[in-house]
Amino acid sequence: MQGHRLFASLGVGETRILRQPRRLWGHWVRVIALRLSDHELLIVVTQDQVCQALSDYAKRWSIETLFGILKSCGFNLEDTHLSHIERLSKLIGLLTLAMIWAIRTGEYLAVQKPITVKNHGRKLKSIFRYGCDFIRHALLNPQTPSDKRLKAISFLSCT
């Protein structure tokens, strides 16, 4: 049966766990669903503890976001081609600090001037991208006024 039919009666913020395990591709699994604030369904299938499945899935998205920033959406970590574990470890540490710096800067900027929301309801750019673009422009553009450059650097001391 299709998921949207199984969980059609769920209201926003409500969850439902199917009582009976289901067989999926030869494995017995449990199914849990959550109705999100945009009325979409989040359906998680797990073999493990069904009560923790949604919180574990939420953590997964945080990790996916981190790897997206470190890789293709921000710092292009893969382009370094580093393979020495100590060097890679130091680089990831530095990139994590840079990510926090960009996020903190983006949060501040979003309060000063909110990010534009597109017609489909999503923001034009992420908080990370907002801060990262600001820092990059402030530090790499010779015409940047010194007060803007100092503002970008000041967030580093707060992280």
XYZ file of C-alpha atoms in Angstrom:
159
model
C 0.000 0.000 0.000
C 1.224 3.499 -0.778
C 2.520 5.598 2.136
C 0.315 8.601 1.470
C -2.748 6.353 1.782
C -1.541 4.566 4.909
C -0.913 7.849 6.711
C -3.533 10.093 5.083
C -5.245 10.895 8.388
C -2.109 12.226 10.116
C -2.279 15.861 11.164
C 0.691 18.234 11.211
C 3.166 17.145 13.892
C 1.489 13.765 14.410
C 3.352 10.492 14.118
C 2.186 6.951 13.603
C 4.047 3.686 13.899
C 2.656 0.721 12.002
C 2.070 -1.993 14.591
C 2.987 -4.929 12.435
C 6.439 -5.267 10.905
C 6.437 -5.308 7.115
C 8.544 -7.392 4.782
C 10.586 -5.226 2.416
C 13.112 -6.707 -0.021
C 13.414 -9.814 2.106
C 13.857 -7.998 5.446
C 11.434 -7.398 8.281
C 11.168 -3.663 8.951
C 9.128 -1.239 11.026
C 7.554 1.886 9.529
C 7.017 5.256 11.213
C 5.578 8.395 9.663
C 5.486 12.060 10.651
C 3.375 14.779 9.059
C 5.649 17.802 8.575
C 4.624 21.446 8.925
C 4.424 21.814 5.129
C 1.939 18.858 5.136
C 4.473 16.516 3.495
C 4.966 13.045 4.934
C 8.284 11.899 6.362
C 8.317 8.100 6.315
C 11.189 6.250 7.956
C 11.724 2.515 7.563
C 14.000 0.848 10.099
C 15.121 -2.511 11.397
C 16.279 -0.969 14.650
C 14.415 0.714 17.499
C 11.421 2.364 15.928
C 10.992 4.868 18.793
C 14.369 6.466 18.013
C 14.065 6.334 14.246
C 12.817 9.907 13.731
C 15.367 11.516 16.062
C 18.152 9.483 14.456
C 16.935 10.559 11.027
C 16.966 14.221 12.122
C 20.609 13.812 13.167
C 21.356 12.282 9.793
C 20.207 15.445 8.043
C 22.515 17.544 10.210
C 25.387 15.304 9.178
C 24.328 15.458 5.508
C 24.296 19.255 5.741
C 27.783 19.254 7.275
C 29.175 17.008 4.533
C 27.437 19.094 1.878
C 29.154 22.213 3.212
C 32.522 20.474 3.469
C 32.208 19.023 -0.023
C 30.237 20.380 -2.962
C 28.208 23.220 -1.417
C 31.005 25.123 0.202
C 34.610 24.160 0.767
C 35.230 21.516 -1.920
C 37.127 19.244 0.472
C 37.384 16.524 -2.178
C 39.449 18.793 -4.425
C 42.367 18.640 -1.964
C 43.035 14.950 -2.715
C 44.551 14.600 0.762
C 45.024 11.036 1.925
C 47.367 11.431 4.920
C 45.075 11.015 7.933
C 46.740 13.621 10.187
C 46.670 16.301 7.495
C 43.093 15.464 6.608
C 42.111 15.602 10.279
C 43.651 19.071 10.688
C 41.982 20.313 7.509
C 38.565 19.048 8.624
C 39.082 20.802 11.972
C 39.895 24.088 10.241
C 36.986 23.739 7.826
C 34.628 23.046 10.727
C 35.745 26.295 12.381
C 35.268 28.117 9.084
C 31.791 26.623 8.750
C 30.825 27.789 12.243
C 32.234 31.211 11.454
C 30.147 31.419 8.270
C 26.972 30.214 9.993
C 27.350 32.675 12.874
C 27.971 35.498 10.410
C 24.983 34.418 8.298
C 22.723 34.323 11.365
C 23.762 37.873 12.263
C 23.257 39.107 8.698
C 19.844 37.435 8.452
C 18.678 39.415 11.484
C 19.975 42.660 9.934
C 18.580 41.917 6.463
C 16.474 38.752 6.091
C 17.227 36.381 3.230
C 14.833 36.748 0.311
C 12.196 34.022 0.080
C 11.448 32.763 -3.438
C 7.949 32.203 -4.820
C 8.051 28.481 -3.964
C 8.664 29.325 -0.301
C 12.350 28.450 -0.027
C 15.031 30.943 0.836
C 17.284 32.284 -1.902
C 20.342 30.999 -0.025
C 21.205 29.206 3.189
C 22.428 30.890 6.364
C 25.823 29.280 5.698
C 25.992 30.616 2.130
C 24.882 34.101 3.287
C 27.699 34.256 5.843
C 30.302 32.565 3.654
C 29.671 34.960 0.753
C 29.908 37.952 3.098
C 33.202 36.773 4.628
C 34.700 35.899 1.247
C 33.763 39.279 -0.202
C 34.987 41.176 2.875
C 38.365 39.431 2.988
C 39.184 38.992 -0.691
C 37.858 42.206 -2.200
C 40.433 45.029 -1.936
C 37.701 47.670 -2.175
C 35.935 46.380 0.952
C 35.680 49.106 3.598
C 37.749 48.310 6.683
C 34.676 48.389 8.986
C 33.013 45.646 6.931
C 36.236 43.613 7.011
C 36.475 44.051 10.802
C 32.838 42.995 11.211
C 33.503 39.791 9.282
C 36.573 39.028 11.372
C 34.848 39.856 14.674
C 32.604 36.801 14.388
C 35.659 34.551 14.416
C 36.496 35.725 17.939
C 32.970 34.797 19.086
C 33.116 31.164 17.958
